[in-house]
Short mmCIF file of C-alpha atoms and ligand atoms in Angstrom, two decimals:
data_model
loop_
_atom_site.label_atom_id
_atom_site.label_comp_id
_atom_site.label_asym_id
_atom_site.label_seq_id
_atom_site.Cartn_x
_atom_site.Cartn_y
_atom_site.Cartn_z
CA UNK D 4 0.00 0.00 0.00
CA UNK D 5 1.12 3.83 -0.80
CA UNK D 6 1.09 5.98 2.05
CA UNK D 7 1.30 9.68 1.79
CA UNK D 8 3.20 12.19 4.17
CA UNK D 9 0.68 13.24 6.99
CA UNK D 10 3.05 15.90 8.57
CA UNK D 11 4.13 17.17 4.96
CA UNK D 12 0.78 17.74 3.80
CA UNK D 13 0.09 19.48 6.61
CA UNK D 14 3.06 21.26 6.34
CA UNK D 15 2.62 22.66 2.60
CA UNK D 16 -1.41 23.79 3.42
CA UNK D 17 0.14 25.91 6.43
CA UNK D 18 2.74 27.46 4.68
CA UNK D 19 0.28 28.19 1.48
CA UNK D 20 -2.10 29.83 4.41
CA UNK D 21 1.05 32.00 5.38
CA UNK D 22 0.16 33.57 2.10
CA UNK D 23 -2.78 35.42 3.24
CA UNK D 24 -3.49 39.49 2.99
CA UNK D 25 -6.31 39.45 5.35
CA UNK D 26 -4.49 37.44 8.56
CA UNK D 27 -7.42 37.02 11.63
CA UNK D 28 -9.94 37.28 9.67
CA UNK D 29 -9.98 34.38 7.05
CA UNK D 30 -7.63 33.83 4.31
CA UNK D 31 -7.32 36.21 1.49
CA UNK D 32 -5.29 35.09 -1.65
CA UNK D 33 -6.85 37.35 -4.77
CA UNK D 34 -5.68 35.76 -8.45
CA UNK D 35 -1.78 37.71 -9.24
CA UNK D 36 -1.85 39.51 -5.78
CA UNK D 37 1.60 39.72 -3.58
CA UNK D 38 0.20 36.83 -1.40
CA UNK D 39 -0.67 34.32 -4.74
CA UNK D 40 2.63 35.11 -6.35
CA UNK D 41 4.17 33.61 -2.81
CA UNK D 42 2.12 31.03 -2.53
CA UNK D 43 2.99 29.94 -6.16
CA UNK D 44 6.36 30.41 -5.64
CA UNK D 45 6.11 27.95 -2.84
CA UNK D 46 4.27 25.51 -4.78
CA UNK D 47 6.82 25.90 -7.76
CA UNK D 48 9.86 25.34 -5.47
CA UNK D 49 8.32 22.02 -4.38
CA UNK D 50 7.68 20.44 -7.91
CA UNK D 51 11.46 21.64 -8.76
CA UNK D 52 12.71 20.03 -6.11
CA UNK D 53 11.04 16.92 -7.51
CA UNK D 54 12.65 17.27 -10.92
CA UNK D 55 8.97 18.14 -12.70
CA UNK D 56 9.45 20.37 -16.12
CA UNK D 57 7.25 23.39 -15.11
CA UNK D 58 5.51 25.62 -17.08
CA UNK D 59 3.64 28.54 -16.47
CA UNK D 60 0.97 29.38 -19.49
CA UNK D 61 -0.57 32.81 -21.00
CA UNK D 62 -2.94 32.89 -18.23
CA UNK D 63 -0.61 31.72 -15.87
CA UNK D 64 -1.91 28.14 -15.12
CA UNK D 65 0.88 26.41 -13.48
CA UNK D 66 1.51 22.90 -14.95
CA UNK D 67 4.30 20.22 -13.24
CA UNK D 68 4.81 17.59 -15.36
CA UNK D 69 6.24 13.80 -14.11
CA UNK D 70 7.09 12.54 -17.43
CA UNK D 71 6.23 8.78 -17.67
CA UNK D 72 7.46 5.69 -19.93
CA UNK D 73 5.35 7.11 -23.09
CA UNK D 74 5.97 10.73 -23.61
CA UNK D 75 3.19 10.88 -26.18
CA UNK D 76 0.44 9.24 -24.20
CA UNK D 77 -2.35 11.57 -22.69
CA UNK D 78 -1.30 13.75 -19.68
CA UNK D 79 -2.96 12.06 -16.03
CA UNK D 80 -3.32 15.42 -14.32
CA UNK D 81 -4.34 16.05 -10.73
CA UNK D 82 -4.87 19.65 -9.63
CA UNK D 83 -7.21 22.40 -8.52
CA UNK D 84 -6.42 26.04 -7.16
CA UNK D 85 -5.55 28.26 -4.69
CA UNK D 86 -6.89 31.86 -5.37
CA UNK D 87 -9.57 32.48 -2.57
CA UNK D 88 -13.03 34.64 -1.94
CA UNK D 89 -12.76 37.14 0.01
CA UNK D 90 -12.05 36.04 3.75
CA UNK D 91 -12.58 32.48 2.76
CA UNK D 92 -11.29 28.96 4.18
CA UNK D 93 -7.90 27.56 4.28
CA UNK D 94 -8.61 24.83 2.37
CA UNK D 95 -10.79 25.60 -0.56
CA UNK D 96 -8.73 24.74 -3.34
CA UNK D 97 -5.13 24.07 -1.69
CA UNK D 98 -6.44 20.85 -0.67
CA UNK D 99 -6.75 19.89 -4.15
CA UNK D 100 -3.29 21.10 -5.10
CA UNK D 101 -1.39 20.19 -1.95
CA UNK D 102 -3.06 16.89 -2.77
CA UNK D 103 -1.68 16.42 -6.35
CA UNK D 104 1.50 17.51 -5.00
CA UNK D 105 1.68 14.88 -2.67
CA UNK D 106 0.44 12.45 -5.32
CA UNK D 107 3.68 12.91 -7.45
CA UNK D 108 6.00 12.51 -4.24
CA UNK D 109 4.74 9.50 -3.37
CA UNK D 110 4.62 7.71 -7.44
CA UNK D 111 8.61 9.16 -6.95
CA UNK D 112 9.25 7.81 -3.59
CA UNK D 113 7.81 4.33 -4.77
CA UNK D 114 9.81 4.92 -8.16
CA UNK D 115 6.70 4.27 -10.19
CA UNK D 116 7.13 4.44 -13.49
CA UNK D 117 4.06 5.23 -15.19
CA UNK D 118 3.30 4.79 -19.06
CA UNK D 119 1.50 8.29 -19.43
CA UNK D 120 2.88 11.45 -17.99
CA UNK D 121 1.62 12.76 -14.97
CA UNK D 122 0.79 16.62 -14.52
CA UNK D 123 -0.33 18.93 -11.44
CA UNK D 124 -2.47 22.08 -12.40
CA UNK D 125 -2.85 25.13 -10.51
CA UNK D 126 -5.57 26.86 -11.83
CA UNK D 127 -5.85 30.58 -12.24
CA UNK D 128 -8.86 32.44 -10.70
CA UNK D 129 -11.23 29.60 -9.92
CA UNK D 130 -13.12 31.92 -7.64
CA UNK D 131 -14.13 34.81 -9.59
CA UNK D 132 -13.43 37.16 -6.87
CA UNK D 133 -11.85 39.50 -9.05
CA UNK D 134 -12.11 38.69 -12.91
CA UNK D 135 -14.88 35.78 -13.41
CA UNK D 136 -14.91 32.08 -12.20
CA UNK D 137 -12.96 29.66 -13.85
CA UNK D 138 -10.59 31.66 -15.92
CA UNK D 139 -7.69 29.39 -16.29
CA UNK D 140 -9.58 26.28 -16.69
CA UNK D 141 -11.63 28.01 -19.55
CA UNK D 142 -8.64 29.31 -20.52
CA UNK D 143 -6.78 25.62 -20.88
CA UNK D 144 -9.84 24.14 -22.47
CA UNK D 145 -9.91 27.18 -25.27
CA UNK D 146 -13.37 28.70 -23.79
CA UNK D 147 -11.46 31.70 -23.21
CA UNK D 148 -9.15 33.09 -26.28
CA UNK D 149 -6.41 35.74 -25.23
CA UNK D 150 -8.76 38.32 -26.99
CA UNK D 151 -11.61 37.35 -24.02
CA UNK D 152 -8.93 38.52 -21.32
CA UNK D 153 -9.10 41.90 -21.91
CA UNK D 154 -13.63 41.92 -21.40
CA UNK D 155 -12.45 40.46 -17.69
CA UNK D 156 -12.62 43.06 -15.38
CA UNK D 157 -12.53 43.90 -11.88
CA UNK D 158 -14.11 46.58 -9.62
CA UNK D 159 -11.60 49.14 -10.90
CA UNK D 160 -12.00 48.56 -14.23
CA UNK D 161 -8.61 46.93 -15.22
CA UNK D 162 -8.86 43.56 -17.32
CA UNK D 163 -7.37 40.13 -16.28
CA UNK D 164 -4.86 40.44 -19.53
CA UNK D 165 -3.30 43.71 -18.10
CA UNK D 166 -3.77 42.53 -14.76
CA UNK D 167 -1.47 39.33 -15.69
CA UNK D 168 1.22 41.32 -17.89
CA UNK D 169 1.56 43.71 -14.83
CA UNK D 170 2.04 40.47 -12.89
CA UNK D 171 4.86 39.41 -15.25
CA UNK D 172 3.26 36.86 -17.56
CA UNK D 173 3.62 37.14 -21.37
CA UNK D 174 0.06 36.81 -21.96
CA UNK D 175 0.81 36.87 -25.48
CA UNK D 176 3.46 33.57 -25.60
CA UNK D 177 2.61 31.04 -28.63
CA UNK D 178 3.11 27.76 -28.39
CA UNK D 179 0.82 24.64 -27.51
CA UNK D 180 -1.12 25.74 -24.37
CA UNK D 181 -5.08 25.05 -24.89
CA UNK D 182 -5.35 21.15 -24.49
CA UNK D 183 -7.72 19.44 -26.57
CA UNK D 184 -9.57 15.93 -26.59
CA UNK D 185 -7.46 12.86 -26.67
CA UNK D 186 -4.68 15.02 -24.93
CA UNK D 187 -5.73 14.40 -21.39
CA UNK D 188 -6.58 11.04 -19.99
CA UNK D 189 -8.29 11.87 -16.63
CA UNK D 190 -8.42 14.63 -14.55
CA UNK D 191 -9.08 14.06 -10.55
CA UNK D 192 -9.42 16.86 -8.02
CA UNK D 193 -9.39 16.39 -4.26
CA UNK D 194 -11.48 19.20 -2.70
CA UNK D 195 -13.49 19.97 0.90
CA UNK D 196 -17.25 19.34 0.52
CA UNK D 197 -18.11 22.99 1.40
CA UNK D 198 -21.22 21.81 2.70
CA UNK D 199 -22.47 19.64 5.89
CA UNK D 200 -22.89 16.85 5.18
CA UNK D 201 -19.59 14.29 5.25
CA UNK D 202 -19.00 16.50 8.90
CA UNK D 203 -22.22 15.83 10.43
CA UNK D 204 -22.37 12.11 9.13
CA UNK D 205 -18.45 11.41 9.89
CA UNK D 206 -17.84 9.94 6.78
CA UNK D 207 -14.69 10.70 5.60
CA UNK D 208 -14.69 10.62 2.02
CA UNK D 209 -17.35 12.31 -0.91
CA UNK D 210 -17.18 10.73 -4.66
CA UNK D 211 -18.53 13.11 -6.46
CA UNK D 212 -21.32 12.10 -9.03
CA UNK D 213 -22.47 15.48 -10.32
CA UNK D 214 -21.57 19.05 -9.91
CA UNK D 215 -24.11 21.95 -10.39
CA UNK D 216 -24.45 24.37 -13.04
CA UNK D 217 -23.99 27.71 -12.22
CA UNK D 218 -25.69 30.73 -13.98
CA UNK D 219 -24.20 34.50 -12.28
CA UNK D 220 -26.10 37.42 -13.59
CA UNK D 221 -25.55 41.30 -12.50
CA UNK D 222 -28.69 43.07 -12.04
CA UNK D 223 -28.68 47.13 -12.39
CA UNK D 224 -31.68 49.13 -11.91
CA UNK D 225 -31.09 53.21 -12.96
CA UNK D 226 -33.70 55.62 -11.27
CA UNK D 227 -33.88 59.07 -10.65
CA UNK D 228 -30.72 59.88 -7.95
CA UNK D 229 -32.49 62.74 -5.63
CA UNK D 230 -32.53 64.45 -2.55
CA UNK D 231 -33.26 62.22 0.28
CA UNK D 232 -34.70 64.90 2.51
CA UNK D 233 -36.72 67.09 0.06
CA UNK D 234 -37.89 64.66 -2.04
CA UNK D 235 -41.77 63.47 -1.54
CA UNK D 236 -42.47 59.52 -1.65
CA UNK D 237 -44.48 59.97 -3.91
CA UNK D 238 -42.16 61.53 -6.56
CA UNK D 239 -39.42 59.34 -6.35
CA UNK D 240 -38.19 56.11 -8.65
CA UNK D 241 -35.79 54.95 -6.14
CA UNK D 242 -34.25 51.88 -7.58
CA UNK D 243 -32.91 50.79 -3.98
CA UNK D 244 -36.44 50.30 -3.09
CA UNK D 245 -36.97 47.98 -6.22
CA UNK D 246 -33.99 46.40 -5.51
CA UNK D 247 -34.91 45.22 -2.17
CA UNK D 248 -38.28 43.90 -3.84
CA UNK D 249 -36.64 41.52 -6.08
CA UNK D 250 -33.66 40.58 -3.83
CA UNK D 251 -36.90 39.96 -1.47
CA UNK D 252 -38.82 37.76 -3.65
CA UNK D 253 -35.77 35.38 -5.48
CA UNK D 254 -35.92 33.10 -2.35
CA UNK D 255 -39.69 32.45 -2.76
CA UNK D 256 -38.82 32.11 -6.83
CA UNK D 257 -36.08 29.59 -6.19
CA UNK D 258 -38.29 27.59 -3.32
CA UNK D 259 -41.75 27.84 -5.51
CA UNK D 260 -40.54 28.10 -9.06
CA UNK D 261 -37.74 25.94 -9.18
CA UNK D 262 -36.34 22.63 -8.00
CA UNK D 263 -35.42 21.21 -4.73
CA UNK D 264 -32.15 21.00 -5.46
CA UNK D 265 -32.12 24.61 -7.03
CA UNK D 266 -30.53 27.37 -5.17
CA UNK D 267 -29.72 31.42 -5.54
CA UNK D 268 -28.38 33.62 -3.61
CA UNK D 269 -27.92 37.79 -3.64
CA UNK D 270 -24.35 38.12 -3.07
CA UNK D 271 -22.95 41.34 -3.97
CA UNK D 272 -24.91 44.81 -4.02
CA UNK D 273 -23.59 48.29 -4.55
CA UNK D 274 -25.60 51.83 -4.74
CA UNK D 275 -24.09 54.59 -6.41
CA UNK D 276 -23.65 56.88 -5.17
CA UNK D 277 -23.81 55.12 -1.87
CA UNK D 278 -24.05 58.36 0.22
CA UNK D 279 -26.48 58.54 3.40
CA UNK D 280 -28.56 61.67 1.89
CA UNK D 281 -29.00 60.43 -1.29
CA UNK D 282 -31.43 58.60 -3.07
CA UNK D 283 -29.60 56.51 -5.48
CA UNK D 284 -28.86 57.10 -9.19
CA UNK D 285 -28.93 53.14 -9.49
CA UNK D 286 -28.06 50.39 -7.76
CA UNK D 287 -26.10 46.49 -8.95
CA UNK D 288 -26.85 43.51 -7.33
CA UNK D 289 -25.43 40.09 -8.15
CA UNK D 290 -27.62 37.05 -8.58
CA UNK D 291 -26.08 33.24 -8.03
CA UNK D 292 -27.91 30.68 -9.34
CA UNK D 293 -27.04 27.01 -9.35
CA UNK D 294 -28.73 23.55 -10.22
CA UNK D 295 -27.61 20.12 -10.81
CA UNK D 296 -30.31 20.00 -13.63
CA UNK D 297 -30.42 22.77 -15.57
CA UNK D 298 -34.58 22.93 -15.88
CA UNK D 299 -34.24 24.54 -12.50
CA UNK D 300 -31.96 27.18 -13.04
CA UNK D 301 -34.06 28.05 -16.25
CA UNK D 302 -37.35 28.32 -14.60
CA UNK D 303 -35.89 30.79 -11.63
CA UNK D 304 -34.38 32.33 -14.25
CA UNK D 305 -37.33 33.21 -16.59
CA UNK D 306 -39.33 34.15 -13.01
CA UNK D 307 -36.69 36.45 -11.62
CA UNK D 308 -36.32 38.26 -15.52
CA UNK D 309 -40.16 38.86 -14.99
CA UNK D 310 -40.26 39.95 -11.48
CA UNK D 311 -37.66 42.38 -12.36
CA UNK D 312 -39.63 43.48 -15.68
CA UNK D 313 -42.57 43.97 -13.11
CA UNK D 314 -40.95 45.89 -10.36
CA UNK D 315 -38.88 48.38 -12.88
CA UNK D 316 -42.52 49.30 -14.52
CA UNK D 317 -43.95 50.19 -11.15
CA UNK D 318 -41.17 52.14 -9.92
CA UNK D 319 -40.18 53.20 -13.33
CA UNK D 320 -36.83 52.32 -13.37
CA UNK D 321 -34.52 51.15 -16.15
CA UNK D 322 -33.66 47.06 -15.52
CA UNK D 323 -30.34 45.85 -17.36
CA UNK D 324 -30.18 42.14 -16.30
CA UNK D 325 -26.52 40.84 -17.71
CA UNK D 326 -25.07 37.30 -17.64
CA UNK D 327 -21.55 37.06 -16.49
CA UNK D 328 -20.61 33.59 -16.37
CA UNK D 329 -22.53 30.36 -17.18
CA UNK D 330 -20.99 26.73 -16.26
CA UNK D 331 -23.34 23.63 -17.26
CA UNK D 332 -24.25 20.65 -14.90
CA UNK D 333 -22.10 18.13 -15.48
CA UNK D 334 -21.96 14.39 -14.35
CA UNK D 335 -18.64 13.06 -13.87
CA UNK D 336 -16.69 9.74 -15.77
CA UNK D 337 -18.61 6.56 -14.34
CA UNK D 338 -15.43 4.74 -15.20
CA UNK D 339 -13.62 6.77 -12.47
CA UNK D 340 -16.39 7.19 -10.21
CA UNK D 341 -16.27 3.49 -9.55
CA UNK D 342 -12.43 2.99 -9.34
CA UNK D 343 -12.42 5.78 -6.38
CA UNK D 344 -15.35 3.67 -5.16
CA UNK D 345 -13.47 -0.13 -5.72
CA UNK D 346 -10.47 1.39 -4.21
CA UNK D 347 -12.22 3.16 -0.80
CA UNK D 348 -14.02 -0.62 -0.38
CA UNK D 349 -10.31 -2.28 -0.55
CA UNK D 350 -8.83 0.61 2.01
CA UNK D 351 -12.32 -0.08 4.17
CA UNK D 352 -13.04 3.40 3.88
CA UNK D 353 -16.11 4.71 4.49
CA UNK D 354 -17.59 6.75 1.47
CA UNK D 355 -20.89 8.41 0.36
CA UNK D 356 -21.96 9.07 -3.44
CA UNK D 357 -22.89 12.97 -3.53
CA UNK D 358 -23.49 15.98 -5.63
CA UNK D 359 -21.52 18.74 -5.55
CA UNK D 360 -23.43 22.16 -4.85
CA UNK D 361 -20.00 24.11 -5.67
CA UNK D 362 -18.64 24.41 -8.78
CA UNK D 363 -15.20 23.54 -9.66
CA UNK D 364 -12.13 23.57 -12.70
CA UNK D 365 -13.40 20.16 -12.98
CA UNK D 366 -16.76 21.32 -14.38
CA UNK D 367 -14.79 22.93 -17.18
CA UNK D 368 -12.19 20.08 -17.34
CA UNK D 369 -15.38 17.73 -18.29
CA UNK D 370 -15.25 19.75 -21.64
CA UNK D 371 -11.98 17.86 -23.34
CA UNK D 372 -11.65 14.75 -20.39
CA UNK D 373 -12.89 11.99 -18.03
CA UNK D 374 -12.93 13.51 -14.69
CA UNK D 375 -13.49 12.93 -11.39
CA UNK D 376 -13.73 14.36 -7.85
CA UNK D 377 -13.19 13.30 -4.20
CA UNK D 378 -14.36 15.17 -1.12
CA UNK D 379 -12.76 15.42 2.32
CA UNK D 380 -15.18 17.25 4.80
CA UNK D 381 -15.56 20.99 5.68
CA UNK D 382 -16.17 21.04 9.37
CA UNK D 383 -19.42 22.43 9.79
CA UNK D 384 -19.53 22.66 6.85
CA UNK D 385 -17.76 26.25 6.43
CA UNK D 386 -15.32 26.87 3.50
CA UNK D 387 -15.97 30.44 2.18
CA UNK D 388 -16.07 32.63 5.67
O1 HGY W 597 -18.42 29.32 -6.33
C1 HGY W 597 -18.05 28.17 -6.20
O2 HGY W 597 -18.85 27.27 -6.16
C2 HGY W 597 -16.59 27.83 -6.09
O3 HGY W 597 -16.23 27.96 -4.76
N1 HGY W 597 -15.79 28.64 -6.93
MN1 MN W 598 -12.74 25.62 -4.70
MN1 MN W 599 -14.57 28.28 -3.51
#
């Protein structure tokens, strides 16, 4: 039997978690900030020390490659990432990487020799705290051209390309970087449920069957910005107002309109120009809505367009509802759902078949691959505060 490193694992997630802008009050690692580049750096240092070929791509995907008997055969990669939300968890997303990490130590320290190279993948800007979910595995999987990097922007307006050149990446390097069907064999991440329930039931390991699709709109509603004091009820088309009326009424929508397993969520909001005596000019919100079958996250969808059609009428406000990033449900390799399964019955470890509510690279990676997932549990299940 292979056994992994206990202490080192726990050893590379703390020093990854040293990397943190936001220390005593969750971790804070934002896609090409001071605190990723050191965490990378970390990360990098450990697969040179291994002897793995690195290679950091336009987007600036890290890949370590193990090469195996067959240079030619499809890559084997094992990965995930380790940008964060804001104030998040210490493990969302390092588990995955410190995990593929540890993989490739322990296939050297047993001097496996593998017919089909083996590769760990740091993906860039899973989170979409900054730029948009999923960047670098959309990016890797040609979703996203170079072109697309310069629409991805954050709150101040600059795009994920210039963002990365000011990091230091050559955004603009040719060569071979978008993998296409046939070039990858499998891809596995290790990740923490996020949810409760591998904690509550002690079970100690998740194999995922199906992870959600994920819809993210940004609502804005323009009014009439006006005096808060001097300004009758009567005469005002106060879009914070009609804001709170749909934010208000997408629970019922997602509990009456859609399915069980449907779920959205009001994230983000911002009023402009957010100022105590003002009524606002208009006001963003952001809408998060996920389902494992898509019929759900259509039918919320059409309801919430309408209520928000309905409330800008009565309030006469101007509605712009705008889609910012789309991922479909996808149901993972059955061929590698049941060798995670065989091999948890031969270790007599205890294992439940689940969905995943969180999306993940592996969502995207589904697009050119066989893929699978394996969850470890969040206690209580926290991961993103
Ligand atoms: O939003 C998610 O589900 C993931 O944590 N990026
Ligand atoms: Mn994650
Ligand atoms: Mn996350």
């Amino acid at each position: 039997m292979l056994n992994t490193n206990l202490k080192r694992i726990k050893n590379d997630i703390e020093t990854i978690s040293e990397f943190n802008s936001t220390p005593g009050n969750g971790f804070t690692r934002l896609t090409y900030s001071d605190q990723y580049r050191g965490a990378m750096n970390y990360l990098k240092d450990q697969f040179s020390k291994l002897g793995l070929k690195i290679m950091i791509d336009p987007v600036g995907n890290l890949r370590a490659r193990l090469e195996g008997k067959d240079p030619e055969a499809p890559l084997i990669m094992f990965g995930s990432h380790i940008d964060t939300v804001l104030h998040g968890g210490m493990f969302d997303g390092v588990t995955g990487v410190v995990g593929a990490l540890e993989v490739i130590r322990v296939i050297i320290e047993n001097n496996i020799k593998l017919n089909n190279p083996v590769e760990a993948v740091i993906f860039v800007e899973e989170e979409g705290t900054s730029f948009g979910s999923f960047v670098g595995s959309e990016f890797l999987t040609g979703l996203l051209s170079t072109e697309d990097l310069k629409g991805l922007k954050n709150e101040r307006g600059l795009s994920l390309y210039e963002a990365a050149r000011n990091y230091g990446i050559d955004v603009n390097i040719r060569g071979k970087h978008i993998l296409k069907p046939g070039q990858v064999k499998a891809m596995l991440e290790l990740h923490v449920e996020q949810s409760i329930v591998l904690d509550s039931r002690k079970i100690p390991v998740g194999i995922v069957q199906a992870i959600a699709g994920i819809k993210w709109f940004e609502v804005e509603l323009r009014g009439v910005g006006n005096h808060a004091g001097a300004t009758p009820m009567g005469l005002r088309q106060d879009p914070m107002v009609g804001a709170a009326e749909i934010i208000a009424a997408i629970k019922n929508i997602a509990k009456d309109k859609g399915l069980p397993s449907t779920v959205a969520t009001v994230g983000k909001i911002k009023s402009y120009p957010n100022v105590v005596n003002v009524i606002p000019e208009r006001v963003k919100f952001t809408i998060d809505l996920r389902d494992i079958d898509i019929e759900g996250i259509n039918r919320v969808e059409k309801e919430i367009k309408k209520k928000v059609e309905q409330v800008s009428d009565y309030y006469g406000l101007e509605p712009a509802v705008k889609l910012i990033t789309e991922t479909e449900p996808v149901t993972l390799t059955d061929s590698i759902i049941n060798i995670i399964e065989e091999s948890a019955q031969e270790l007599d470890i205890d294992y439940l078949k689940m969905n995943s509510g969180a999306g993940h690279d592996t969502e995207v990676m589904a697009g050119i691959t066989d893929v699978g997932m394996i969850f470890v549990p969040s206690v209580d299940g926290r991961s993103h505060v």
